[in-house]
PDB file of C-alpha atoms and ligand atoms in Angstrom:
ATOM      1  CA  ALA A   1    -113.800 116.962-125.292  1.00 48.00           C
ATOM      2  CA  LYS A   2    -116.452 114.371-124.873  1.00 50.00           C
ATOM      3  CA  ARG A   3    -115.768 110.676-125.154  1.00 52.00           C
ATOM      4  CA  GLN A   4    -117.929 109.071-127.814  1.00 53.00           C
ATOM      5  CA  GLY A   5    -118.408 105.382-128.538  1.00 53.00           C
ATOM      6  CA  HIS A   6    -115.769 103.502-130.530  1.00 56.00           C
ATOM      7  CA  GLY A   7    -112.920 105.398-128.891  1.00 55.00           C
ATOM      8  CA  ARG A   8    -113.538 108.623-130.800  1.00 58.00           C
ATOM      9  CA  TYR A   9    -113.307 112.070-129.279  1.00 60.00           C
ATOM     10  CA  VAL A  10    -115.765 114.711-130.311  1.00 60.00           C
ATOM     11  CA  PHE A  11    -114.962 118.332-129.489  1.00 59.00           C
ATOM     12  CA  TYR A  12    -117.767 120.720-128.785  1.00 57.00           C
ATOM     13  CA  ARG A  13    -116.723 124.172-129.851  1.00 61.00           C
ATOM     14  CA  PRO A  14    -118.829 127.193-130.626  1.00 58.00           C
ATOM     15  CA  GLU A  15    -117.204 127.484-134.022  1.00 56.00           C
ATOM     16  CA  MET A  16    -118.222 123.959-134.910  1.00 63.00           C
ATOM     17  CA  ASP A  17    -120.046 124.366-138.182  1.00 77.00           C
ATOM     18  CA  ALA A  18    -123.671 123.533-138.727  1.00 82.00           C
ATOM     19  CA  ASN A  19    -122.799 120.544-140.827  1.00 84.00           C
ATOM     20  CA  ALA A  20    -120.615 118.931-138.174  1.00 85.00           C
ATOM     21  CA  HIS A  21    -123.329 119.536-135.606  1.00 86.00           C
ATOM     22  CA  TRP A  22    -125.913 117.929-137.885  1.00 88.00           C
ATOM     23  CA  MET A  23    -123.698 114.898-138.427  1.00 87.00           C
ATOM     24  CA  LEU A  24    -123.258 114.542-134.690  1.00 90.00           C
ATOM     25  CA  GLN A  25    -127.022 114.600-134.170  1.00 92.00           C
ATOM     26  CA  LEU A  26    -127.454 111.940-136.829  1.00 93.00           C
ATOM     27  CA  ARG A  27    -124.799 109.805-135.201  1.00 93.00           C
ATOM     28  CA  ASN A  28    -126.378 110.135-131.773  1.00 92.00           C
ATOM     29  CA  ASN A  29    -129.824 109.138-133.046  1.00 96.00           C
ATOM     30  CA  LEU A  30    -129.061 106.518-135.647  1.00 96.00           C
ATOM     31  CA  HIS A  31    -128.273 103.689-133.241  1.00 93.00           C
ATOM     32  CA  ARG A  32    -131.809 103.887-131.853  1.00 95.00           C
ATOM     33  CA  ALA A  33    -133.539 104.253-135.205  1.00 97.00           C
ATOM     34  CA  LEU A  34    -134.173 100.542-135.754  1.00 94.00           C
ATOM     35  CA  ASP A  35    -135.540  99.911-132.257  1.00 93.00           C
ATOM     36  CA  ARG A  36    -137.804 102.935-132.547  1.00 96.00           C
ATOM     37  CA  ASP A  37    -139.206 101.808-135.913  1.00 97.00           C
ATOM     38  CA  GLU A  38    -137.919 104.953-137.575  1.00 98.00           C
ATOM     39  CA  LEU A  39    -136.458 103.161-140.588  1.00 98.00           C
ATOM     40  CA  HIS A  40    -138.657 102.308-143.543  1.00 98.00           C
ATOM     41  CA  VAL A  41    -138.006 100.695-146.865  1.00 98.00           C
ATOM     42  CA  TYR A  42    -139.303 102.405-149.985  1.00 98.00           C
ATOM     43  CA  TYR A  43    -139.358 100.703-153.354  1.00 98.00           C
ATOM     44  CA  GLN A  44    -138.591 102.235-156.715  1.00 98.00           C
ATOM     45  CA  PRO A  45    -139.681 100.234-159.757  1.00 98.00           C
ATOM     46  CA  PHE A  46    -137.536  99.633-162.793  1.00 97.00           C
ATOM     47  CA  VAL A  47    -139.249  99.044-166.099  1.00 98.00           C
ATOM     48  CA  ASP A  48    -138.647  97.287-169.383  1.00 97.00           C
ATOM     49  CA  VAL A  49    -137.838 100.162-171.718  1.00 96.00           C
ATOM     50  CA  ASP A  50    -139.767  98.668-174.668  1.00 93.00           C
ATOM     51  CA  SER A  51    -143.002  97.750-172.950  1.00 93.00           C
ATOM     52  CA  GLY A  52    -142.963 100.009-169.906  1.00 92.00           C
ATOM     53  CA  THR A  53    -143.766  96.955-167.736  1.00 95.00           C
ATOM     54  CA  VAL A  54    -142.367  96.897-164.220  1.00 97.00           C
ATOM     55  CA  THR A  55    -139.679  94.195-164.048  1.00 97.00           C
ATOM     56  CA  GLY A  56    -138.453  94.781-160.524  1.00 98.00           C
ATOM     57  CA  ILE A  57    -138.073  97.096-157.572  1.00 98.00           C
ATOM     58  CA  GLU A  58    -135.105  98.585-155.718  1.00 98.00           C
ATOM     59  CA  ALA A  59    -135.216  98.815-151.923  1.00 98.00           C
ATOM     60  CA  LEU A  60    -134.251 102.310-150.718  1.00 98.00           C
ATOM     61  CA  LEU A  61    -133.951 103.152-147.039  1.00 98.00           C
ATOM     62  CA  ARG A  62    -135.796 106.034-145.436  1.00 98.00           C
ATOM     63  CA  TRP A  63    -135.217 107.419-141.930  1.00 98.00           C
ATOM     64  CA  GLN A  64    -138.007 109.441-140.345  1.00 97.00           C
ATOM     65  CA  ASN A  65    -137.079 110.951-136.966  1.00 96.00           C
ATOM     66  CA  ASP A  66    -139.338 113.225-134.896  1.00 95.00           C
ATOM     67  CA  GLU A  67    -136.669 115.845-134.282  1.00 93.00           C
ATOM     68  CA  LEU A  68    -134.517 115.479-137.380  1.00 94.00           C
ATOM     69  CA  GLY A  69    -137.330 115.008-139.865  1.00 95.00           C
ATOM     70  CA  MET A  70    -136.754 112.893-142.945  1.00 96.00           C
ATOM     71  CA  VAL A  71    -133.032 112.149-143.212  1.00 96.00           C
ATOM     72  CA  SER A  72    -131.574 111.237-146.609  1.00 96.00           C
ATOM     73  CA  PRO A  73    -129.671 107.956-146.951  1.00 97.00           C
ATOM     74  CA  VAL A  74    -126.945 110.029-148.606  1.00 96.00           C
ATOM     75  CA  ASP A  75    -126.358 111.500-145.116  1.00 94.00           C
ATOM     76  CA  PHE A  76    -126.951 108.554-142.821  1.00 97.00           C
ATOM     77  CA  ILE A  77    -125.583 105.582-144.787  1.00 97.00           C
ATOM     78  CA  PRO A  78    -121.991 106.865-144.459  1.00 95.00           C
ATOM     79  CA  ILE A  79    -122.506 107.193-140.690  1.00 95.00           C
ATOM     80  CA  ALA A  80    -123.994 103.712-140.494  1.00 97.00           C
ATOM     81  CA  GLU A  81    -121.012 102.481-142.468  1.00 95.00           C
ATOM     82  CA  GLU A  82    -118.504 104.217-140.236  1.00 94.00           C
ATOM     83  CA  THR A  83    -120.087 103.105-136.953  1.00 95.00           C
ATOM     84  CA  GLY A  84    -120.708  99.551-138.141  1.00 96.00           C
ATOM     85  CA  LEU A  85    -124.479  99.909-137.696  1.00 97.00           C
ATOM     86  CA  ILE A  86    -124.799  99.217-141.407  1.00 97.00           C
ATOM     87  CA  ILE A  87    -124.444  95.493-140.691  1.00 97.00           C
ATOM     88  CA  GLU A  88    -127.578  95.352-138.572  1.00 97.00           C
ATOM     89  CA  ILE A  89    -129.471  97.873-140.692  1.00 98.00           C
ATOM     90  CA  GLY A  90    -128.416  96.110-143.892  1.00 97.00           C
ATOM     91  CA  GLN A  91    -129.676  92.743-142.665  1.00 97.00           C
ATOM     92  CA  TRP A  92    -132.948  94.358-141.680  1.00 98.00           C
ATOM     93  CA  VAL A  93    -133.379  95.926-145.150  1.00 98.00           C
ATOM     94  CA  LEU A  94    -132.538  92.654-146.871  1.00 98.00           C
ATOM     95  CA  ARG A  95    -135.080  90.742-144.802  1.00 98.00           C
ATOM     96  CA  ALA A  96    -137.753  93.416-145.256  1.00 98.00           C
ATOM     97  CA  ALA A  97    -137.175  93.547-149.022  1.00 98.00           C
ATOM     98  CA  CYS A  98    -137.285  89.753-149.474  1.00 98.00           C
ATOM     99  CA  ARG A  99    -140.419  89.549-147.372  1.00 98.00           C
ATOM    100  CA  GLU A 100    -142.109  92.323-149.330  1.00 98.00           C
ATOM    101  CA  LEU A 101    -141.257  90.714-152.651  1.00 98.00           C
ATOM    102  CA  GLN A 102    -142.518  87.370-151.406  1.00 97.00           C
ATOM    103  CA  ARG A 103    -145.778  89.088-150.477  1.00 97.00           C
ATOM    104  CA  LEU A 104    -146.042  90.674-153.948  1.00 97.00           C
ATOM    105  CA  HIS A 105    -145.336  87.311-155.576  1.00 97.00           C
ATOM    106  CA  ALA A 106    -148.157  85.786-153.553  1.00 96.00           C
ATOM    107  CA  ARG A 107    -150.475  88.530-154.840  1.00 96.00           C
ATOM    108  CA  GLY A 108    -149.700  87.609-158.427  1.00 96.00           C
ATOM    109  CA  TYR A 109    -146.770  89.861-159.258  1.00 97.00           C
ATOM    110  CA  ASP A 110    -144.550  86.823-159.406  1.00 96.00           C
ATOM    111  CA  HIS A 111    -142.249  87.991-162.216  1.00 97.00           C
ATOM    112  CA  LEU A 112    -140.750  90.834-160.144  1.00 98.00           C
ATOM    113  CA  ARG A 113    -137.242  90.828-158.673  1.00 98.00           C
ATOM    114  CA  VAL A 114    -135.918  92.965-155.853  1.00 98.00           C
ATOM    115  CA  ALA A 115    -132.611  94.840-155.771  1.00 98.00           C
ATOM    116  CA  VAL A 116    -130.946  95.591-152.434  1.00 98.00           C
ATOM    117  CA  ASN A 117    -127.996  97.981-152.026  1.00 98.00           C
ATOM    118  CA  LEU A 118    -124.934  96.664-150.207  1.00 97.00           C
ATOM    119  CA  SER A 119    -122.315  98.964-148.746  1.00 94.00           C
ATOM    120  CA  ALA A 120    -118.590  98.227-148.724  1.00 93.00           C
ATOM    121  CA  ARG A 121    -118.577  97.043-145.136  1.00 93.00           C
ATOM    122  CA  GLN A 122    -121.468  94.666-145.706  1.00 95.00           C
ATOM    123  CA  PHE A 123    -119.836  93.236-148.791  1.00 95.00           C
ATOM    124  CA  ARG A 124    -116.569  92.623-146.921  1.00 92.00           C
ATOM    125  CA  GLN A 125    -118.203  90.324-144.350  1.00 94.00           C
ATOM    126  CA  THR A 126    -116.736  86.875-144.760  1.00 93.00           C
ATOM    127  CA  ASP A 127    -120.080  85.206-144.009  1.00 95.00           C
ATOM    128  CA  LEU A 128    -122.112  87.381-146.397  1.00 97.00           C
ATOM    129  CA  VAL A 129    -123.108  84.525-148.687  1.00 98.00           C
ATOM    130  CA  ALA A 130    -124.293  82.427-145.724  1.00 98.00           C
ATOM    131  CA  GLN A 131    -126.267  85.365-144.322  1.00 97.00           C
ATOM    132  CA  ILE A 132    -128.025  85.864-147.615  1.00 98.00           C
ATOM    133  CA  ALA A 133    -128.754  82.164-147.965  1.00 98.00           C
ATOM    134  CA  ASP A 134    -130.304  82.290-144.463  1.00 98.00           C
ATOM    135  CA  VAL A 135    -132.573  85.232-145.308  1.00 98.00           C
ATOM    136  CA  LEU A 136    -133.701  83.522-148.510  1.00 98.00           C
ATOM    137  CA  ALA A 137    -134.457  80.315-146.624  1.00 98.00           C
ATOM    138  CA  GLU A 138    -136.265  82.204-143.889  1.00 97.00           C
ATOM    139  CA  THR A 139    -138.438  84.236-146.258  1.00 96.00           C
ATOM    140  CA  GLY A 140    -138.903  81.457-148.801  1.00 96.00           C
ATOM    141  CA  LEU A 141    -137.810  83.688-151.686  1.00 98.00           C
ATOM    142  CA  ALA A 142    -136.083  81.913-154.589  1.00 98.00           C
ATOM    143  CA  SER A 143    -132.562  83.250-155.083  1.00 98.00           C
ATOM    144  CA  ARG A 144    -133.095  84.221-158.721  1.00 98.00           C
ATOM    145  CA  TYR A 145    -135.432  87.025-157.623  1.00 98.00           C
ATOM    146  CA  LEU A 146    -132.760  88.769-155.558  1.00 98.00           C
ATOM    147  CA  GLU A 147    -130.264  91.262-156.960  1.00 98.00           C
ATOM    148  CA  LEU A 148    -127.512  92.861-154.889  1.00 98.00           C
ATOM    149  CA  GLU A 149    -126.195  96.263-155.942  1.00 98.00           C
ATOM    150  CA  ILE A 150    -122.574  97.164-155.247  1.00 95.00           C
ATOM    151  CA  THR A 151    -120.470 100.006-156.598  1.00 92.00           C
ATOM    152  CA  GLU A 152    -117.340  99.688-158.697  1.00 87.00           C
ATOM    153  CA  THR A 153    -115.250 100.908-155.776  1.00 85.00           C
ATOM    154  CA  VAL A 154    -116.442  98.006-153.640  1.00 87.00           C
ATOM    155  CA  LEU A 155    -115.630  95.638-156.476  1.00 84.00           C
ATOM    156  CA  MET A 156    -112.096  97.003-156.770  1.00 82.00           C
ATOM    157  CA  GLU A 157    -111.196  96.594-153.094  1.00 80.00           C
ATOM    158  CA  GLN A 158    -109.342  93.398-152.224  1.00 72.00           C
ATOM    159  CA  ALA A 159    -109.922  91.679-155.517  1.00 69.00           C
ATOM    160  CA  GLY A 160    -109.261  88.175-154.147  1.00 75.00           C
ATOM    161  CA  ALA A 161    -111.887  88.145-151.399  1.00 81.00           C
ATOM    162  CA  THR A 162    -114.295  89.987-153.673  1.00 87.00           C
ATOM    163  CA  LEU A 163    -114.010  87.293-156.300  1.00 89.00           C
ATOM    164  CA  ASP A 164    -114.782  84.571-153.727  1.00 92.00           C
ATOM    165  CA  THR A 165    -117.860  86.432-152.525  1.00 95.00           C
ATOM    166  CA  LEU A 166    -119.053  87.070-156.071  1.00 95.00           C
ATOM    167  CA  HIS A 167    -118.641  83.420-156.991  1.00 95.00           C
ATOM    168  CA  GLY A 168    -120.450  82.410-153.809  1.00 97.00           C
ATOM    169  CA  LEU A 169    -123.374  84.662-154.685  1.00 97.00           C
ATOM    170  CA  HIS A 170    -123.352  83.411-158.248  1.00 97.00           C
ATOM    171  CA  GLU A 171    -123.505  79.805-157.057  1.00 98.00           C
ATOM    172  CA  LEU A 172    -126.341  80.701-154.751  1.00 98.00           C
ATOM    173  CA  GLY A 173    -128.165  82.092-157.787  1.00 98.00           C
ATOM    174  CA  VAL A 174    -128.284  85.711-156.640  1.00 98.00           C
ATOM    175  CA  ALA A 175    -127.648  88.391-159.276  1.00 98.00           C
ATOM    176  CA  VAL A 176    -125.092  91.151-158.747  1.00 97.00           C
ATOM    177  CA  ALA A 177    -125.478  94.629-160.222  1.00 97.00           C
ATOM    178  CA  LEU A 178    -122.747  97.223-160.580  1.00 94.00           C
ATOM    179  CA  ASP A 179    -124.315 100.441-159.319  1.00 95.00           C
ATOM    180  CA  ASP A 180    -123.409 104.001-160.395  1.00 93.00           C
ATOM    181  CA  PHE A 181    -121.460 102.560-163.302  1.00 92.00           C
ATOM    182  CA  GLY A 182    -119.022 104.923-164.985  1.00 87.00           C
ATOM    183  CA  THR A 183    -118.268 107.042-161.911  1.00 86.00           C
ATOM    184  CA  GLY A 184    -115.635 104.788-160.343  1.00 79.00           C
ATOM    185  CA  TYR A 185    -112.323 103.502-161.559  1.00 73.00           C
ATOM    186  CA  SER A 186    -113.057  99.925-162.476  1.00 66.00           C
ATOM    187  CA  SER A 187    -111.223  98.532-165.417  1.00 67.00           C
ATOM    188  CA  LEU A 188    -113.401  97.190-168.163  1.00 73.00           C
ATOM    189  CA  SER A 189    -111.658  93.838-167.942  1.00 76.00           C
ATOM    190  CA  TYR A 190    -113.287  93.401-164.526  1.00 79.00           C
ATOM    191  CA  LEU A 191    -116.639  93.125-166.217  1.00 84.00           C
ATOM    192  CA  ARG A 192    -115.441  90.056-168.015  1.00 84.00           C
ATOM    193  CA  ARG A 193    -113.672  88.547-165.014  1.00 85.00           C
ATOM    194  CA  PHE A 194    -116.429  88.926-162.450  1.00 89.00           C
ATOM    195  CA  PRO A 195    -119.837  87.275-162.569  1.00 92.00           C
ATOM    196  CA  ILE A 196    -121.902  90.455-162.955  1.00 93.00           C
ATOM    197  CA  THR A 197    -125.480  90.196-164.188  1.00 96.00           C
ATOM    198  CA  TYR A 198    -126.554  93.840-164.340  1.00 96.00           C
ATOM    199  CA  LEU A 199    -124.913  97.179-164.771  1.00 95.00           C
ATOM    200  CA  LYS A 200    -126.604 100.421-163.800  1.00 96.00           C
ATOM    201  CA  VAL A 201    -125.566 103.429-165.859  1.00 95.00           C
ATOM    202  CA  ASP A 202    -125.082 106.313-163.464  1.00 95.00           C
ATOM    203  CA  LYS A 203    -127.601 109.136-163.486  1.00 96.00           C
ATOM    204  CA  SER A 204    -124.891 111.706-164.224  1.00 95.00           C
ATOM    205  CA  PHE A 205    -124.593 110.309-167.786  1.00 95.00           C
ATOM    206  CA  VAL A 206    -128.334 109.913-168.271  1.00 96.00           C
ATOM    207  CA  ASP A 207    -128.760 113.565-167.225  1.00 96.00           C
ATOM    208  CA  GLY A 208    -126.860 114.684-170.333  1.00 95.00           C
ATOM    209  CA  ILE A 209    -129.201 112.896-172.767  1.00 95.00           C
ATOM    210  CA  PRO A 210    -129.981 114.178-175.362  1.00 91.00           C
ATOM    211  CA  GLY A 211    -128.140 117.512-175.172  1.00 91.00           C
ATOM    212  CA  GLU A 212    -124.590 116.613-174.160  1.00 93.00           C
ATOM    213  CA  LYS A 213    -122.582 114.858-176.864  1.00 93.00           C
ATOM    214  CA  GLY A 214    -120.090 113.361-174.394  1.00 93.00           C
ATOM    215  CA  ASP A 215    -122.802 111.850-172.194  1.00 92.00           C
ATOM    216  CA  LEU A 216    -124.611 110.470-175.232  1.00 93.00           C
ATOM    217  CA  THR A 217    -121.475 108.745-176.418  1.00 93.00           C
ATOM    218  CA  ILE A 218    -120.599 107.369-172.985  1.00 91.00           C
ATOM    219  CA  THR A 219    -124.097 106.021-172.340  1.00 94.00           C
ATOM    220  CA  ARG A 220    -124.372 104.469-175.787  1.00 94.00           C
ATOM    221  CA  THR A 221    -120.925 102.901-175.439  1.00 93.00           C
ATOM    222  CA  ILE A 222    -121.599 101.484-171.965  1.00 92.00           C
ATOM    223  CA  VAL A 223    -124.842  99.929-173.203  1.00 95.00           C
ATOM    224  CA  ALA A 224    -123.212  98.417-176.297  1.00 94.00           C
ATOM    225  CA  MET A 225    -120.200  97.120-174.396  1.00 92.00           C
ATOM    226  CA  ALA A 226    -122.231  95.612-171.578  1.00 93.00           C
ATOM    227  CA  ARG A 227    -124.649  93.937-173.948  1.00 92.00           C
ATOM    228  CA  SER A 228    -121.816  92.437-175.974  1.00 92.00           C
ATOM    229  CA  LEU A 229    -120.468  90.929-172.732  1.00 92.00           C
ATOM    230  CA  GLY A 230    -123.900  89.499-171.926  1.00 94.00           C
ATOM    231  CA  ILE A 231    -124.490  91.972-169.080  1.00 95.00           C
ATOM    232  CA  ARG A 232    -127.941  93.513-168.772  1.00 96.00           C
ATOM    233  CA  VAL A 233    -128.185  97.281-168.516  1.00 96.00           C
ATOM    234  CA  THR A 234    -130.435  99.485-166.407  1.00 97.00           C
ATOM    235  CA  ALA A 235    -130.289 103.267-166.830  1.00 97.00           C
ATOM    236  CA  GLU A 236    -130.787 105.213-163.581  1.00 97.00           C
ATOM    237  CA  GLY A 237    -132.276 108.615-162.993  1.00 98.00           C
ATOM    238  CA  VAL A 238    -134.400 108.732-166.144  1.00 98.00           C
ATOM    239  CA  GLU A 239    -136.580 111.818-165.833  1.00 98.00           C
ATOM    240  CA  THR A 240    -137.711 112.743-169.334  1.00 97.00           C
ATOM    241  CA  ALA A 241    -139.509 111.004-172.192  1.00 96.00           C
ATOM    242  CA  ALA A 242    -136.651 112.038-174.505  1.00 96.00           C
ATOM    243  CA  GLN A 243    -134.161 110.145-172.334  1.00 97.00           C
ATOM    244  CA  GLY A 244    -136.420 107.085-172.347  1.00 96.00           C
ATOM    245  CA  LYS A 245    -136.682 107.276-176.135  1.00 96.00           C
ATOM    246  CA  TRP A 246    -132.911 107.396-176.637  1.00 96.00           C
ATOM    247  CA  LEU A 247    -132.308 104.537-174.239  1.00 97.00           C
ATOM    248  CA  ARG A 248    -134.816 102.407-176.150  1.00 96.00           C
ATOM    249  CA  HIS A 249    -133.136 103.345-179.408  1.00 95.00           C
ATOM    250  CA  TRP A 250    -129.752 102.189-178.065  1.00 94.00           C
ATOM    251  CA  ASN A 251    -131.145  98.863-176.833  1.00 94.00           C
ATOM    252  CA  CYS A 252    -130.811  99.631-173.161  1.00 96.00           C
ATOM    253  CA  GLU A 253    -133.093  97.016-171.587  1.00 96.00           C
ATOM    254  CA  GLU A 254    -134.335  98.618-168.403  1.00 98.00           C
ATOM    255  CA  ALA A 255    -134.739 102.056-166.921  1.00 98.00           C
ATOM    256  CA  GLN A 256    -135.503 103.556-163.547  1.00 98.00           C
ATOM    257  CA  GLY A 257    -136.278 107.124-162.594  1.00 98.00           C
ATOM    258  CA  TYR A 258    -138.900 109.706-161.793  1.00 98.00           C
ATOM    259  CA  LEU A 259    -140.266 109.418-165.360  1.00 97.00           C
ATOM    260  CA  TYR A 260    -141.639 106.012-164.360  1.00 96.00           C
ATOM    261  CA  SER A 261    -142.022 106.302-160.605  1.00 97.00           C
ATOM    262  CA  LEU A 262    -140.640 107.819-157.436  1.00 98.00           C
ATOM    263  CA  PRO A 263    -139.543 105.433-154.678  1.00 98.00           C
ATOM    264  CA  LEU A 264    -142.810 104.389-152.987  1.00 98.00           C
ATOM    265  CA  ALA A 265    -143.991 102.967-149.681  1.00 98.00           C
ATOM    266  CA  ALA A 266    -145.096  99.321-150.067  1.00 97.00           C
ATOM    267  CA  ASP A 267    -148.827 100.148-150.184  1.00 95.00           C
ATOM    268  CA  ASP A 268    -148.360 102.809-152.847  1.00 97.00           C
ATOM    269  CA  LEU A 269    -146.201 100.442-154.851  1.00 97.00           C
ATOM    270  CA  GLU A 270    -148.930  97.836-154.896  1.00 95.00           C
ATOM    271  CA  TRP A 271    -151.405 100.478-155.997  1.00 94.00           C
ATOM    272  CA  LEU A 272    -149.086 101.399-158.865  1.00 95.00           C
ATOM    273  CA  LEU A 273    -148.661  97.750-159.869  1.00 95.00           C
ATOM    274  CA  CYS A 274    -152.376  97.015-159.880  1.00 91.00           C
ATOM    275  CA  ASN A 275    -153.164 100.114-161.947  1.00 86.00           C
ATOM    276  CA  HIS A 276    -150.299  99.604-164.335  1.00 77.00           C
ATOM    277  CA  ASP A 277    -151.380  96.932-166.805  1.00 60.00           C
TER     278      ASP A 277
HETATM  279  P1  LIG B 301    -128.542 104.661-155.420  1.00 73.59           P
HETATM  280  O1  LIG B 301    -128.481 103.223-155.043  1.00 73.59           O
HETATM  281  O2  LIG B 301    -127.755 105.079-156.613  1.00 73.59           O
HETATM  282  O3  LIG B 301    -130.086 104.979-155.600  1.00 73.59           O
HETATM  283  C1  LIG B 301    -130.603 105.897-156.538  1.00 73.59           C
HETATM  284  C2  LIG B 301    -130.971 107.202-155.883  1.00 73.59           C
HETATM  285  O4  LIG B 301    -131.456 108.111-156.884  1.00 73.59           O
HETATM  286  C3  LIG B 301    -132.099 107.103-154.863  1.00 73.59           C
HETATM  287  O5  LIG B 301    -131.855 108.115-153.896  1.00 73.59           O
HETATM  288  C4  LIG B 301    -133.338 107.443-155.687  1.00 73.59           C
HETATM  289  O6  LIG B 301    -134.404 107.925-154.910  1.00 73.59           O
HETATM  290  C5  LIG B 301    -132.769 108.514-156.578  1.00 73.59           C
HETATM  291  N1  LIG B 301    -133.490 108.627-157.855  1.00 73.59           N
HETATM  292  C6  LIG B 301    -134.125 107.646-158.545  1.00 73.59           C
HETATM  293  N2  LIG B 301    -134.630 108.119-159.709  1.00 73.59           N
HETATM  294  C7  LIG B 301    -134.308 109.421-159.765  1.00 73.59           C
HETATM  295  C8  LIG B 301    -134.559 110.468-160.721  1.00 73.59           C
HETATM  296  O7  LIG B 301    -135.173 110.275-161.777  1.00 73.59           O
HETATM  297  N3  LIG B 301    -134.059 111.705-160.436  1.00 73.59           N
HETATM  298  C9  LIG B 301    -133.365 111.952-159.288  1.00 73.59           C
HETATM  299  N4  LIG B 301    -132.930 113.203-159.081  1.00 73.59           N
HETATM  300  N5  LIG B 301    -133.116 110.996-158.362  1.00 73.59           N
HETATM  301  C10 LIG B 301    -133.571 109.747-158.600  1.00 73.59           C
HETATM  302  P2  LIG B 301    -131.986 107.817-152.336  1.00 73.59           P
HETATM  303  O8  LIG B 301    -133.168 106.914-152.094  1.00 73.59           O
HETATM  304  O9  LIG B 301    -131.913 109.112-151.639  1.00 73.59           O
HETATM  305  O10 LIG B 301    -130.697 106.958-152.023  1.00 73.59           O
HETATM  306  C11 LIG B 301    -129.416 107.528-152.148  1.00 73.59           C
HETATM  307  C12 LIG B 301    -128.341 106.492-151.990  1.00 73.59           C
HETATM  308  O11 LIG B 301    -128.328 105.965-150.649  1.00 73.59           O
HETATM  309  C13 LIG B 301    -128.517 105.278-152.887  1.00 73.59           C
HETATM  310  O12 LIG B 301    -128.073 105.591-154.195  1.00 73.59           O
HETATM  311  C14 LIG B 301    -127.659 104.257-152.162  1.00 73.59           C
HETATM  312  O13 LIG B 301    -126.297 104.442-152.482  1.00 73.59           O
HETATM  313  C15 LIG B 301    -127.877 104.633-150.713  1.00 73.59           C
HETATM  314  N6  LIG B 301    -128.882 103.723-150.115  1.00 73.59           N
HETATM  315  C16 LIG B 301    -130.230 103.824-150.092  1.00 73.59           C
HETATM  316  N7  LIG B 301    -130.781 102.771-149.455  1.00 73.59           N
HETATM  317  C17 LIG B 301    -129.752 101.970-149.074  1.00 73.59           C
HETATM  318  C18 LIG B 301    -129.654 100.703-148.363  1.00 73.59           C
HETATM  319  O14 LIG B 301    -130.652 100.048-147.993  1.00 73.59           O
HETATM  320  N8  LIG B 301    -128.383 100.228-148.141  1.00 73.59           N
HETATM  321  C19 LIG B 301    -127.248 100.872-148.565  1.00 73.59           C
HETATM  322  N9  LIG B 301    -126.058 100.322-148.305  1.00 73.59           N
HETATM  323  N10 LIG B 301    -127.323 102.032-149.242  1.00 73.59           N
HETATM  324  C20 LIG B 301    -128.548 102.580-149.493  1.00 73.59           C
HETATM  325 CA1  LIG B 302    -128.671 101.359-156.106  1.00 73.59          CA
HETATM  326 CA1  LIG B 303    -127.063 104.267-158.404  1.00 73.59          CA
HETATM  327 CA1  LIG B 304    -136.825  95.002-173.728  1.00 73.59          CA
END
């Protein structure tokens, strides 16, 4: 057995499966990724469903490593979360995203907002609100242009502390979005109790539009319910024109997905914006 950081033991055995080996490689390389400039932020636009205009962008992490290739955040975010690296990486993403938006504002795209994903561990930090206020002050971005995306599961953990953080963010003027909505276990009453500005309908429901009756009903109901509570709705993972059409019909305000744009490097995003209108 080999002693790893954080008091964990990792056993090297021939029968260790490929997946465990891969995870180990990710773990061994991730802590150097920031210093080696291997992390990049891509941006995926979201659009107003009626007009097709870009209303904002979501920051999505990319990790490009010489040996491992392009590693998906689905694989490395959980490791970053587990090792605690997510704190440092998360602050870096937040700063990069605010800076990039500030740059876009200066180039005339001053109506755009930026959404940044927060993991459970980041959200649990007691000084989160102060950290965010610092990044806003440092980058000069007005708080109303920042949106933080958390999942329902994060919202449900330790309701008391969560409520304090949410109120702190609300007072600061930062919007909170509930990501992957419909996949967790949050009670609908939470939507009323917590200061939530946006709700993102999970891709798994959007996928079923227009063929699957159950998905149609769920999506339509989420949109109607959210709107009646004054929460704005973004549909994720929109890939087809038919999906876009239904979402418009049901008064879903915004959509995001490959139909409109892939996540893009900053330069490509600016190209898209300047060729859009
Ligand atoms: P998410 O926040 O739900 O982001 C949406 C994911 O769906 C992104 O995957 C995006 O590229 C992908 N996507 C967008 N539109 C479509 C579509 O039309 N079809 C399909 N098939 N996929 C679409 P990505 O970039 O691989 O990110 C995966 C997850 O990793 C994110 O899910 C988020 O939970 C996490 N993540 C990414 N960046 C960060 C970050 O900076 N911090 C934290 N904490 N998590 C992040
Ligand atoms: Ca997200
Ligand atoms: Ca999502
Ligand atoms: Ca609209």
